[in-house]
């Protein structure tokens, strides 16, 4: 299991939560990359990407989502809008002035990015100049919802029952999780994770993300993702006319850790798109000279997959 890194700073939130921040890169960057991890993960999932991203002038900001890693939970009820407000605060604290920002979010982190676009659309295009959304959704994850057929509803209701059991009997639930689904990174307490599961099920901003059409958006999905099926990425790509869809053949849900090379290739492209036009042209020349890009992309709504 990857150890939790020592935070470089803490960001105090109004409800008492303290967000652990990890900042790498120069004091005079040309771009700030803010990376938001997923449910039951921590900022350590980005360790390899920080080491391997070939952009010495990029400031890379990782943070533990509240209730995860070294960040505390605070008093507020877990919700994706709350994560969006946290992300807004992280941007304000780490990207001063007119520094452009690239947001990269995986799973729940991607939902925070989408919720930010819904709640604070003025930031999109003005401050946030590009985004990378990996294995995520704008809503519709709750299979217990009445529009689903009976079998899917049964699966959804079972998941809710399991979450309730985790909240009310966390110790045995924690032991089962460690046996059944061990992870290579630290996970939050099982009862905290269950509260965040409920937040994921409530998440729905599908009709509120028009602001993302102002910026380049890279959407990354594994064609074998059983947690957030690829249909969610296809819907996002159809909704966002400025998006490019990257499909990882054989990829599951944990793309940053299980397919790091494909994720890094998409991240490099997103960095190039986030830069101002003059710097972007220079970046394209350097990428062409290195000739390291291997991931194929297509426009919104279509996919050209290649194994990572």
Coordinates of C-alpha atoms in Angstrom, one line a residue:
X1 CA 0.0 0.0 0.0
X2 CA 1.4 3.4 -1.0
X3 CA 2.0 5.5 2.1
X4 CA 0.3 8.8 2.6
X5 CA 2.7 11.6 1.7
X6 CA 3.3 14.4 4.3
X7 CA 1.1 17.4 3.4
X8 CA 2.9 20.5 2.3
X9 CA 0.0 22.7 3.5
X10 CA -3.5 22.5 5.0
X11 CA -6.5 24.4 3.8
X12 CA -9.1 25.3 6.5
X13 CA -12.7 25.1 5.4
X14 CA -15.7 26.9 7.0
X15 CA -17.2 23.7 8.5
X16 CA -14.0 22.8 10.2
X17 CA -12.6 20.4 7.6
X18 CA -8.9 20.6 6.9
X19 CA -7.8 19.7 3.4
X20 CA -4.3 18.3 3.0
X21 CA -2.5 19.8 0.0
X22 CA 0.6 18.5 -1.8
X23 CA 2.2 21.0 -4.1
X24 CA 5.1 20.3 -6.5
X25 CA 6.7 22.4 -9.2
X26 CA 8.2 25.9 -9.7
X27 CA 7.3 29.1 -7.9
X28 CA 6.7 30.8 -11.3
X29 CA 4.6 28.3 -13.2
X30 CA 2.9 28.8 -16.6
X31 CA 0.1 26.3 -15.6
X32 CA -1.4 24.9 -12.4
X33 CA -2.6 21.3 -12.6
X34 CA -5.1 20.5 -9.8
X35 CA -5.7 16.7 -9.4
X36 CA -8.8 15.4 -7.5
X37 CA -8.9 11.7 -6.6
X38 CA -11.8 9.3 -6.4
X39 CA -13.9 7.6 -3.7
X40 CA -12.0 5.6 -1.1
X41 CA -8.6 6.8 -2.5
X42 CA -6.1 9.5 -1.6
X43 CA -3.7 11.9 -3.2
X44 CA -1.0 9.2 -3.3
X45 CA -2.8 7.7 -6.4
X46 CA -1.1 10.5 -8.4
X47 CA 2.4 9.9 -7.1
X48 CA 3.7 8.3 -10.4
X49 CA 2.0 11.0 -12.6
X50 CA 3.7 13.7 -10.6
X51 CA 7.1 12.1 -11.1
X52 CA 6.6 11.4 -14.8
X53 CA 4.8 14.4 -16.2
X54 CA 7.4 16.1 -18.5
X55 CA 6.4 19.7 -17.8
X56 CA 8.9 21.4 -15.5
X57 CA 6.9 24.7 -15.6
X58 CA 3.7 23.2 -14.3
X59 CA 2.7 23.5 -10.7
X60 CA 1.0 20.2 -9.7
X61 CA -1.5 20.4 -6.8
X62 CA -2.8 17.2 -5.3
X63 CA -5.1 17.2 -2.3
X64 CA -6.9 14.6 -0.2
X65 CA -10.7 14.9 -0.6
X66 CA -12.3 15.7 2.8
X67 CA -12.7 12.5 4.9
X68 CA -10.0 10.8 2.8
X69 CA -6.2 10.5 3.3
X70 CA -4.9 13.2 5.6
X71 CA -7.9 15.5 5.2
X72 CA -10.6 15.7 8.0
X73 CA -14.3 15.4 7.3
X74 CA -15.7 18.6 8.8
X75 CA -19.2 19.0 10.1
X76 CA -21.1 19.3 6.8
X77 CA -23.1 16.4 5.3
X78 CA -21.0 14.6 2.6
X79 CA -22.1 15.8 -0.8
X80 CA -20.6 16.4 -4.2
X81 CA -21.5 20.1 -4.1
X82 CA -19.4 20.3 -1.0
X83 CA -16.5 18.8 -2.9
X84 CA -17.0 21.4 -5.7
X85 CA -16.7 24.2 -3.1
X86 CA -13.6 22.6 -1.7
X87 CA -12.1 22.4 -5.2
X88 CA -12.9 26.1 -5.8
X89 CA -11.0 26.9 -2.5
X90 CA -8.0 24.8 -3.6
X91 CA -7.9 26.7 -6.9
X92 CA -8.0 30.0 -5.1
X93 CA -5.3 29.0 -2.7
X94 CA -2.8 27.6 -5.2
X95 CA -3.4 29.4 -8.5
X96 CA -3.3 33.2 -7.8
X97 CA -3.8 35.9 -10.3
X98 CA -4.3 35.0 -14.0
X99 CA -2.5 31.6 -13.9
X100 CA -4.5 29.1 -16.0
X101 CA -5.7 26.0 -14.3
X102 CA -6.1 22.5 -15.7
X103 CA -8.5 20.3 -13.6
X104 CA -8.0 16.5 -13.6
X105 CA -10.5 14.4 -11.7
X106 CA -11.0 10.6 -11.5
X107 CA -14.4 9.1 -10.5
X108 CA -15.6 11.1 -7.5
X109 CA -12.9 13.7 -8.3
X110 CA -14.4 14.1 -11.8
X111 CA -17.8 14.6 -10.3
X112 CA -16.4 17.4 -8.2
X113 CA -15.1 19.0 -11.4
X114 CA -18.5 18.7 -13.1
X115 CA -20.2 20.1 -10.0
X116 CA -17.8 23.0 -10.0
X117 CA -18.8 23.8 -13.6
X118 CA -22.4 23.7 -12.5
X119 CA -22.1 25.8 -9.3
X120 CA -19.4 28.2 -10.4
X121 CA -19.6 28.5 -14.2
X122 CA -17.8 31.9 -14.1
X123 CA -14.6 30.0 -13.4
X124 CA -14.8 28.0 -16.6
X125 CA -12.9 29.6 -19.4
X126 CA -11.8 32.5 -17.2
X127 CA -9.7 30.6 -14.7
X128 CA -10.1 26.9 -15.6
X129 CA -8.8 26.6 -19.2
X130 CA -9.1 22.8 -19.7
X131 CA -10.3 19.6 -17.9
X132 CA -9.6 15.9 -17.8
X133 CA -12.4 13.7 -16.6
X134 CA -11.6 10.1 -16.0
X135 CA -14.1 7.3 -15.3
X136 CA -16.7 9.7 -14.1
X137 CA -20.3 10.8 -14.6
X138 CA -22.7 13.7 -14.5
X139 CA -25.3 11.6 -12.6
X140 CA -27.6 8.7 -12.8
X141 CA -25.5 6.2 -10.8
X142 CA -28.3 5.1 -8.4
X143 CA -29.7 1.8 -9.7
X144 CA -32.4 1.9 -6.9
X145 CA -34.1 4.8 -8.7
X146 CA -37.6 4.0 -9.9
X147 CA -36.8 4.4 -13.6
X148 CA -34.7 1.3 -13.6
X149 CA -36.0 -2.2 -14.3
X150 CA -36.7 -4.6 -11.3
X151 CA -33.4 -6.5 -11.4
X152 CA -31.3 -3.3 -11.5
X153 CA -33.4 -1.8 -8.8
X154 CA -32.7 -4.9 -6.6
X155 CA -29.0 -4.4 -7.2
X156 CA -29.3 -0.8 -6.3
X157 CA -31.3 -1.5 -3.1
X158 CA -28.8 -4.1 -2.1
X159 CA -26.0 -1.6 -2.4
X160 CA -27.9 0.9 -0.2
X161 CA -28.4 -1.9 2.3
X162 CA -24.7 -2.6 2.3
X163 CA -23.9 1.1 2.8
X164 CA -26.3 1.2 5.8
X165 CA -24.6 -1.9 7.3
X166 CA -21.2 -0.2 6.9
X167 CA -22.5 2.9 8.8
X168 CA -24.1 0.9 11.6
X169 CA -21.5 -1.9 11.9
X170 CA -18.2 -0.5 10.7
X171 CA -15.8 -2.9 12.3
X172 CA -16.9 -6.2 10.6
X173 CA -17.5 -4.2 7.4
X174 CA -14.0 -2.9 7.4
X175 CA -12.6 -6.4 7.8
X176 CA -14.6 -7.7 4.9
X177 CA -13.5 -4.8 2.7
X178 CA -9.8 -5.5 3.5
X179 CA -10.3 -9.1 2.5
X180 CA -12.5 -8.6 -0.6
X181 CA -11.2 -5.3 -2.1
X182 CA -7.7 -4.5 -0.9
X183 CA -6.3 -1.3 -2.5
X184 CA -2.7 -0.2 -3.0
X185 CA -3.4 3.1 -1.3
X186 CA -4.9 4.1 2.1
X187 CA -8.7 4.1 2.3
X188 CA -11.0 6.1 4.6
X189 CA -12.9 4.4 7.5
X190 CA -15.7 2.2 6.1
X191 CA -18.5 4.2 7.7
X192 CA -17.1 7.5 6.2
X193 CA -16.9 5.7 2.8
X194 CA -20.5 4.6 3.1
X195 CA -21.7 8.2 3.7
X196 CA -19.8 9.3 0.6
X197 CA -21.4 6.4 -1.4
X198 CA -24.7 8.0 -0.6
X199 CA -23.4 11.3 -1.9
X200 CA -22.3 9.7 -5.1
X201 CA -25.8 8.3 -5.6
X202 CA -27.4 11.7 -5.1
X203 CA -25.0 13.4 -7.6
X204 CA -26.8 14.8 -10.7
X205 CA -25.6 17.8 -12.7
X206 CA -26.4 16.5 -16.1
X207 CA -28.4 19.6 -17.1
X208 CA -26.0 22.1 -15.6
X209 CA -22.6 21.7 -17.3
X210 CA -23.0 23.9 -20.4
X211 CA -20.1 26.0 -19.2
X212 CA -17.7 23.2 -20.1
X213 CA -18.4 23.9 -23.8
X214 CA -16.1 27.0 -23.4
X215 CA -12.9 24.9 -22.8
X216 CA -11.2 21.7 -24.1
X217 CA -12.3 18.7 -22.1
X218 CA -10.7 15.3 -22.3
X219 CA -12.9 12.3 -21.3
X220 CA -11.1 9.1 -20.4
X221 CA -12.9 5.8 -19.9
X222 CA -12.1 2.1 -19.8
X223 CA -14.3 0.0 -22.0
X224 CA -14.6 -2.6 -19.2
X225 CA -15.5 -0.2 -16.4
X226 CA -18.0 -2.0 -14.2
X227 CA -18.2 0.8 -11.6
X228 CA -19.2 3.7 -13.9
X229 CA -20.0 2.0 -17.2
X230 CA -18.8 3.6 -20.4
X231 CA -22.3 4.9 -21.3
X232 CA -21.7 7.7 -18.8
X233 CA -18.6 8.8 -20.7
X234 CA -20.5 8.7 -24.0
X235 CA -23.2 10.9 -22.6
X236 CA -20.7 13.4 -21.3
X237 CA -19.0 13.5 -24.7
X238 CA -22.3 14.0 -26.4
X239 CA -23.1 16.9 -24.0
X240 CA -19.8 18.7 -24.3
X241 CA -19.1 19.7 -27.9
X242 CA -15.5 20.7 -27.1
X243 CA -14.6 17.2 -25.7
X244 CA -12.4 14.5 -26.9
X245 CA -13.1 10.9 -25.8
X246 CA -10.3 8.6 -25.0
X247 CA -11.2 4.9 -24.7
X248 CA -8.8 2.5 -23.1
X249 CA -9.3 -1.0 -24.5
X250 CA -9.6 -3.5 -21.6
X251 CA -9.5 -0.7 -19.1
X252 CA -11.5 -0.9 -15.8
X253 CA -12.4 1.8 -13.3
X254 CA -9.0 2.5 -11.7
X255 CA -7.4 4.1 -14.7
X256 CA -4.8 6.3 -13.0
X257 CA -3.2 3.3 -11.2
X258 CA -4.0 0.4 -13.6
X259 CA -3.3 2.3 -16.8
X260 CA -0.9 5.0 -15.8
X261 CA 0.7 5.4 -19.3
X262 CA -2.6 6.0 -21.1
X263 CA -3.7 8.3 -18.3
X264 CA -0.4 10.3 -18.5
X265 CA -0.7 10.6 -22.3
X266 CA -4.2 12.1 -22.0
X267 CA -2.9 14.3 -19.2
X268 CA -0.1 15.7 -21.4
X269 CA -2.6 16.5 -24.1
X270 CA -4.8 18.3 -21.6
X271 CA -1.9 20.3 -20.4
X272 CA -1.1 21.4 -23.9
X273 CA -4.7 22.5 -24.4
X274 CA -4.8 24.4 -21.1
X275 CA -1.9 26.7 -22.1
X276 CA -2.5 30.1 -23.7
X277 CA -2.2 30.0 -27.5
X278 CA 1.5 31.1 -27.8
X279 CA 2.7 28.6 -25.1
X280 CA 0.4 25.9 -26.6
X281 CA 2.1 26.2 -30.0
X282 CA 5.5 25.9 -28.4
X283 CA 4.2 22.9 -26.5
X284 CA 3.0 21.2 -29.7
X285 CA 6.4 21.6 -31.3
X286 CA 8.2 20.0 -28.4
X287 CA 5.7 17.1 -28.3
X288 CA 6.2 16.4 -32.0
X289 CA 9.9 16.4 -31.6
X290 CA 9.7 13.8 -28.8
X291 CA 7.1 11.8 -30.7
X292 CA 5.9 10.1 -27.5
X293 CA 2.1 10.3 -27.9
X294 CA 0.5 6.9 -28.3
X295 CA -3.1 7.4 -27.2
X296 CA -5.6 8.0 -30.0
X297 CA -8.4 10.4 -29.5
X298 CA -11.5 11.4 -31.4
X299 CA -14.0 14.2 -31.3
X300 CA -17.0 14.4 -29.0
X301 CA -19.4 11.4 -29.1
X302 CA -17.1 8.9 -30.9
X303 CA -14.3 6.7 -29.8
X304 CA -11.2 5.2 -31.4
X305 CA -9.8 2.8 -28.8
X306 CA -6.3 1.4 -28.5
X307 CA -4.8 -0.8 -25.8
X308 CA -2.7 1.0 -23.2

